[in-house]
Short mmCIF file of C-alpha atoms in Angstrom, two decimals:
data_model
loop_
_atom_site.label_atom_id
_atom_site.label_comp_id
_atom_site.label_asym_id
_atom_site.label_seq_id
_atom_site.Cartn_x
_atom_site.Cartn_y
_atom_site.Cartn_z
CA UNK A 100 -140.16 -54.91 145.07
CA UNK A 101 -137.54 -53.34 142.74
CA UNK A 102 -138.28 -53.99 138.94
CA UNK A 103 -136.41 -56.51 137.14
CA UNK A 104 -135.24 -54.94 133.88
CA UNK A 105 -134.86 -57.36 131.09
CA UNK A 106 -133.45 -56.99 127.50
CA UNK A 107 -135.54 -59.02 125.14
CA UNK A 108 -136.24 -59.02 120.93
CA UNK A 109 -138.64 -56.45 120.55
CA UNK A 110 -139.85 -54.80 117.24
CA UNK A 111 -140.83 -58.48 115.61
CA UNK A 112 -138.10 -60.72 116.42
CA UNK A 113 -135.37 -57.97 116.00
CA UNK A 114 -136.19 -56.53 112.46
CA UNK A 115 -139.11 -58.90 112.34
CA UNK A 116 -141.99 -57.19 113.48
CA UNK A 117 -143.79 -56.79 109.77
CA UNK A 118 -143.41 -60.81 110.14
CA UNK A 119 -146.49 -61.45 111.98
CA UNK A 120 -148.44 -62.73 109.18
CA UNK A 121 -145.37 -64.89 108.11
CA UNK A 122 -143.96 -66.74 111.64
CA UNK A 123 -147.25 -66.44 113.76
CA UNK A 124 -147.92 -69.94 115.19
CA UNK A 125 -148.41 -71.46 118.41
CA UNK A 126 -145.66 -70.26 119.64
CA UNK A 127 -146.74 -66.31 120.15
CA UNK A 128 -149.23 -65.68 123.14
CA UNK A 129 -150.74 -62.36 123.23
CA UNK A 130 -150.27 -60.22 126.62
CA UNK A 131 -151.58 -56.84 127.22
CA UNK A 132 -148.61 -54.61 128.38
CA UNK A 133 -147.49 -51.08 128.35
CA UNK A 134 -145.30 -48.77 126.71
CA UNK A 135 -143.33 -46.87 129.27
CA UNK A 136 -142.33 -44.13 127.86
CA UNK A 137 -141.61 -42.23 131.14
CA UNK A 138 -138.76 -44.97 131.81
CA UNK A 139 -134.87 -42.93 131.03
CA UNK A 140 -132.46 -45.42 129.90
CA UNK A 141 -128.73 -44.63 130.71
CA UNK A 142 -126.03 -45.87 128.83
CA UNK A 143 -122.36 -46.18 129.80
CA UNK A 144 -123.05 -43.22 132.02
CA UNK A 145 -124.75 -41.07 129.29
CA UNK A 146 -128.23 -40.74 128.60
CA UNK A 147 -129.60 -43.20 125.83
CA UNK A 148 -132.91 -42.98 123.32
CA UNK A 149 -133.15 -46.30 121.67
CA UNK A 150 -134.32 -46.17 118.18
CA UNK A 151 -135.32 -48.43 115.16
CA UNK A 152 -133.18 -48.35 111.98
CA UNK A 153 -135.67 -45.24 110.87
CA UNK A 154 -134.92 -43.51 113.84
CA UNK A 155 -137.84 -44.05 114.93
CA UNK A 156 -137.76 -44.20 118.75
CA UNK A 157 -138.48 -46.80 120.91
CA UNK A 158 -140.24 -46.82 124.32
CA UNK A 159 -139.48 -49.97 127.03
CA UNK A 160 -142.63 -52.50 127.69
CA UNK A 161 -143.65 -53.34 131.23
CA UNK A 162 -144.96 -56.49 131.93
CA UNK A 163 -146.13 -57.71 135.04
CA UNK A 164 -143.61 -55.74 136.78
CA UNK A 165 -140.79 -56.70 134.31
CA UNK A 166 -139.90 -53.79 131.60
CA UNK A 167 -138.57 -55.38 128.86
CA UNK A 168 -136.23 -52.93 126.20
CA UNK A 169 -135.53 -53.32 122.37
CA UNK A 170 -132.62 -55.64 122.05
CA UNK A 171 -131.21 -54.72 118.74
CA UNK A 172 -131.17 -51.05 119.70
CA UNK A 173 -129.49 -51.99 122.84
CA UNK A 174 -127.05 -54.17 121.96
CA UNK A 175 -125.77 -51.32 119.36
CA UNK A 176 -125.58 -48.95 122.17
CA UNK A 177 -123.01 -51.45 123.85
CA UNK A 178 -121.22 -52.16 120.72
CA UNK A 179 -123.02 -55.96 121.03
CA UNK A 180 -124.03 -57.82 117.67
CA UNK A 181 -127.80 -59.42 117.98
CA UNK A 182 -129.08 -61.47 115.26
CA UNK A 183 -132.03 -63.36 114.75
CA UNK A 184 -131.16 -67.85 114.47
CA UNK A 185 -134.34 -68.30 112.32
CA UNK A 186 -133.55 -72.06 112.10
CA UNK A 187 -133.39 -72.90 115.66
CA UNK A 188 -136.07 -69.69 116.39
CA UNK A 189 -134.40 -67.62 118.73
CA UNK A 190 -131.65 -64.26 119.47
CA UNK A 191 -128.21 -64.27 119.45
CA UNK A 192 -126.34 -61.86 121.71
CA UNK A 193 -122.65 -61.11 121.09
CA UNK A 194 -120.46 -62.83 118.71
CA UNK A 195 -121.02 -66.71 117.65
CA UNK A 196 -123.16 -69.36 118.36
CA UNK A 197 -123.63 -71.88 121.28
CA UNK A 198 -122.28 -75.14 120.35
CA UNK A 199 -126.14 -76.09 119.68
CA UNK A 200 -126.01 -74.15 117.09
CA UNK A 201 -125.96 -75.17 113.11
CA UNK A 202 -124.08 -72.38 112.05
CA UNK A 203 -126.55 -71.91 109.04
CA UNK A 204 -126.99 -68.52 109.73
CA UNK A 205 -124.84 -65.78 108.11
CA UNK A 206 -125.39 -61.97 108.95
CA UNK A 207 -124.33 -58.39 107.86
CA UNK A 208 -123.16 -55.60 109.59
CA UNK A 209 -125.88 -53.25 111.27
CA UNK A 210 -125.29 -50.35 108.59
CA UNK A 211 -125.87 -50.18 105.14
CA UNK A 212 -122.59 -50.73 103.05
CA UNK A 213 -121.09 -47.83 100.82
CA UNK A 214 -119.45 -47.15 97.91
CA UNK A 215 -120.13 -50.63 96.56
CA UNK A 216 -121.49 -50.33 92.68
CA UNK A 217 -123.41 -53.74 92.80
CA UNK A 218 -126.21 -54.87 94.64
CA UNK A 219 -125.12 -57.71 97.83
CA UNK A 220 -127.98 -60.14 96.86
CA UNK A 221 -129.02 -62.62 100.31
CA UNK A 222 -128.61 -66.18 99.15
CA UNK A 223 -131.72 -67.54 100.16
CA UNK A 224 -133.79 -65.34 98.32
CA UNK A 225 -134.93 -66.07 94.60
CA UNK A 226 -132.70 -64.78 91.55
CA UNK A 227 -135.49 -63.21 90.36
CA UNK A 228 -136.10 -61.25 93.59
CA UNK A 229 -137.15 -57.71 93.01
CA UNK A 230 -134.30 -55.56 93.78
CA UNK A 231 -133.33 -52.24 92.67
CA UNK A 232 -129.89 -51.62 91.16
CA UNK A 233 -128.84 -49.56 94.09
CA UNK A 234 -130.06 -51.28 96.78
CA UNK A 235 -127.44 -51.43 100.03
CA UNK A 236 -128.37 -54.22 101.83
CA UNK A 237 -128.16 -54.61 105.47
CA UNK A 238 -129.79 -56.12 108.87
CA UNK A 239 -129.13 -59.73 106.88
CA UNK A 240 -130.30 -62.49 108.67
CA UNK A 241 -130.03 -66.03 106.42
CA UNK A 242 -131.40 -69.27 107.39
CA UNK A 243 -133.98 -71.99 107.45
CA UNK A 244 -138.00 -71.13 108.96
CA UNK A 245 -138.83 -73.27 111.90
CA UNK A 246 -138.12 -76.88 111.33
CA UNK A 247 -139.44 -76.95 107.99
CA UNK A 248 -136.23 -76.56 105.89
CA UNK A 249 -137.58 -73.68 103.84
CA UNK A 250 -135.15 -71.03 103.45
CA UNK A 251 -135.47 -67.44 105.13
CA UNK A 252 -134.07 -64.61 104.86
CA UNK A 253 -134.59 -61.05 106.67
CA UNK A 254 -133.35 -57.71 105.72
CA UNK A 255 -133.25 -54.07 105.72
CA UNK A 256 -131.98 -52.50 101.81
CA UNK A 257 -131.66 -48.28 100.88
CA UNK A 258 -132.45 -47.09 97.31
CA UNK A 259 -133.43 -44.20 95.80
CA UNK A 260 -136.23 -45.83 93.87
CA UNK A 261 -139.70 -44.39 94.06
CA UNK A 262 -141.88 -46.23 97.14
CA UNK A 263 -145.15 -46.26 94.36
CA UNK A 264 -142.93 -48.19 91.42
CA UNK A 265 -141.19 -50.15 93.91
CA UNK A 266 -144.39 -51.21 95.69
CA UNK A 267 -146.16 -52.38 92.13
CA UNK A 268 -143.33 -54.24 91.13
CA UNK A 269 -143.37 -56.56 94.09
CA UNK A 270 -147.28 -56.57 93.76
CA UNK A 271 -146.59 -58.05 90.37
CA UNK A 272 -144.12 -60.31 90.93
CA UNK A 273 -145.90 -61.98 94.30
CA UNK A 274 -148.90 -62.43 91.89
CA UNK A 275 -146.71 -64.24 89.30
CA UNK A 276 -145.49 -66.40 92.17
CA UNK A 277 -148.96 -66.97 92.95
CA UNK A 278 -150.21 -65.41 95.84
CA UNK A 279 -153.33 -66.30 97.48
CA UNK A 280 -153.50 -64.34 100.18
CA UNK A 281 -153.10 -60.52 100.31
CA UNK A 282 -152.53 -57.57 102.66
CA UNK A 283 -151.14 -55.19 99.96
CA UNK A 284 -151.13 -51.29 100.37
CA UNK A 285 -148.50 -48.96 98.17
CA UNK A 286 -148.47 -45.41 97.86
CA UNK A 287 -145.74 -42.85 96.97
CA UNK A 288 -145.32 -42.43 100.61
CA UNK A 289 -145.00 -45.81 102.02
CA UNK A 290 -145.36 -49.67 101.00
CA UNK A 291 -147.40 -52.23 103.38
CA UNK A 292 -147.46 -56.20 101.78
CA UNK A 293 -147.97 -59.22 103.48
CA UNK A 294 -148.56 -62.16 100.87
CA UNK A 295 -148.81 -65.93 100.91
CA UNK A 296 -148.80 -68.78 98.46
CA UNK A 297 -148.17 -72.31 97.78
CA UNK A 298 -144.57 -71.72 98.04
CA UNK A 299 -143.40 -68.28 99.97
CA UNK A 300 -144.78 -65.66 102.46
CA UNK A 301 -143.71 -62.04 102.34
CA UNK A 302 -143.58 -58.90 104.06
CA UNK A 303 -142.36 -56.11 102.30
CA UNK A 304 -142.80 -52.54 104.87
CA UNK A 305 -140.84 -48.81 103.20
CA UNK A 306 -140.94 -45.84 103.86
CA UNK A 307 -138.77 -42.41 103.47
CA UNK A 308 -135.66 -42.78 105.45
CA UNK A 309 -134.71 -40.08 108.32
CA UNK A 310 -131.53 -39.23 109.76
CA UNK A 311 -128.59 -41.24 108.13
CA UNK A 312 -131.01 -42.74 105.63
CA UNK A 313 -132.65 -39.16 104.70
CA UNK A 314 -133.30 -38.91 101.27
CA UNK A 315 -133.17 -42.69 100.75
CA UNK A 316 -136.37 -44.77 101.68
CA UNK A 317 -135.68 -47.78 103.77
CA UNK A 318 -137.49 -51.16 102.69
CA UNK A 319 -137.95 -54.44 105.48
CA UNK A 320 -138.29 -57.58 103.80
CA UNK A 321 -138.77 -60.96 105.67
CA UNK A 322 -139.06 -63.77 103.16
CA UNK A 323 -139.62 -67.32 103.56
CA UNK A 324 -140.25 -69.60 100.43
CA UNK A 325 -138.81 -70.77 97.37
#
């Protein structure tokens, strides 16, 4: 029977894989699949690596016969936008929104911005948000989590900050916010935090940038909270 090939949000809900500890619920059901990594993916007629926004690359999933490929990474290859609705919980392929659709959600090109002196701050996020003075932000998803009415916010920011500084500062500031619970590991190499209190949950992921990005390091947030 041929294969069915299916594109579907992979890498945590588009940018959203450090999210786990933030959106897990009873809506994620854990499969065992495989990476395919022996599966070629052409393009438009040209050959085609998919890749995260650290370059990392990508390999398709197969799934009970069904390989499934990275969305976001695809739908850049065909010059397609895909963004994450966090209010209504799903992907959005191509420009718009169905007519279900709030409209609460506001999103940023797939690149970093340049030559801009001041830092593009996401609305939903708190003014006192730790951000460096030359962070580029991109990836920018905006919205509400779930049906809760807390706002959300994920995205993707370059600076030239040190990962070890960087990585105690947030460490700080979640514990002024008052986090209970704690996943945190920072180094000068890379920054791992998933935190939880009263009123937020965070994941902050960084690490050294690599082609485009080289000699900038590249910082996921996901952010839900007050």
């Amino acid at each position: 029977m041929k294969k069915k090939l299916t594109a579907v949000a992979l890498g945590a809900v588009l940018t959203l894989t450090a999210s786990a500890g933030v959106y897990a619920g009873a809506n994620l059901q854990e499969i065992r699949a495989s990476l395919n990594n022996g599966l070629g993916i052409v393009v438009n007629g040209s050959a085609y690596t998919p890749k995260d926004g650290n370059g990392k690359t990508l390999a398709p999933i197969t799934y009970k016969g069904t390989t499934y490929l990275p969305v976001r990474s695809i739908g850049e290859a065909l010059n397609t936008s895909v963004t994450y609705d966090a209010k209504n919980s799903r992907v959005v392929i191509g420009g718009g929104t169905s007519s279900g659709s709030t409209g609460g959600n506001t999103t940023t090109p797939a690149t970093p911005s340049t030559g801009s002196s001041s830092v593009q701050r996401p609305t939903t996020i708190p003014s006192d948000f730790p951000l460096p003075s030359d962070a580029k932000v991109y990836d920018l998803v905006e919205g509400v989590a779930g049906g809760t009415g807390t706002p959300s916010a994920t995205f993707k920011y370059t600076t030239k900050q040190d990962l070890l500084s960087l990585g105690n500062q947030y460490k700080e500031y979640f514990a002024k916010k008052g986090a209970t619970s704690k996943s945190e590991e920072v180094s000068a190499s890379a920054i791992s935090i998933i935190d939880a209190g009263g009123s937020f949950a965070v994941t902050v992921d960084a690490k050294p940038g690599t082609g485009s990005n080289k000699g900038l390091n590249v910082v996921d947030i996901v952010w839900s909270g007050k």
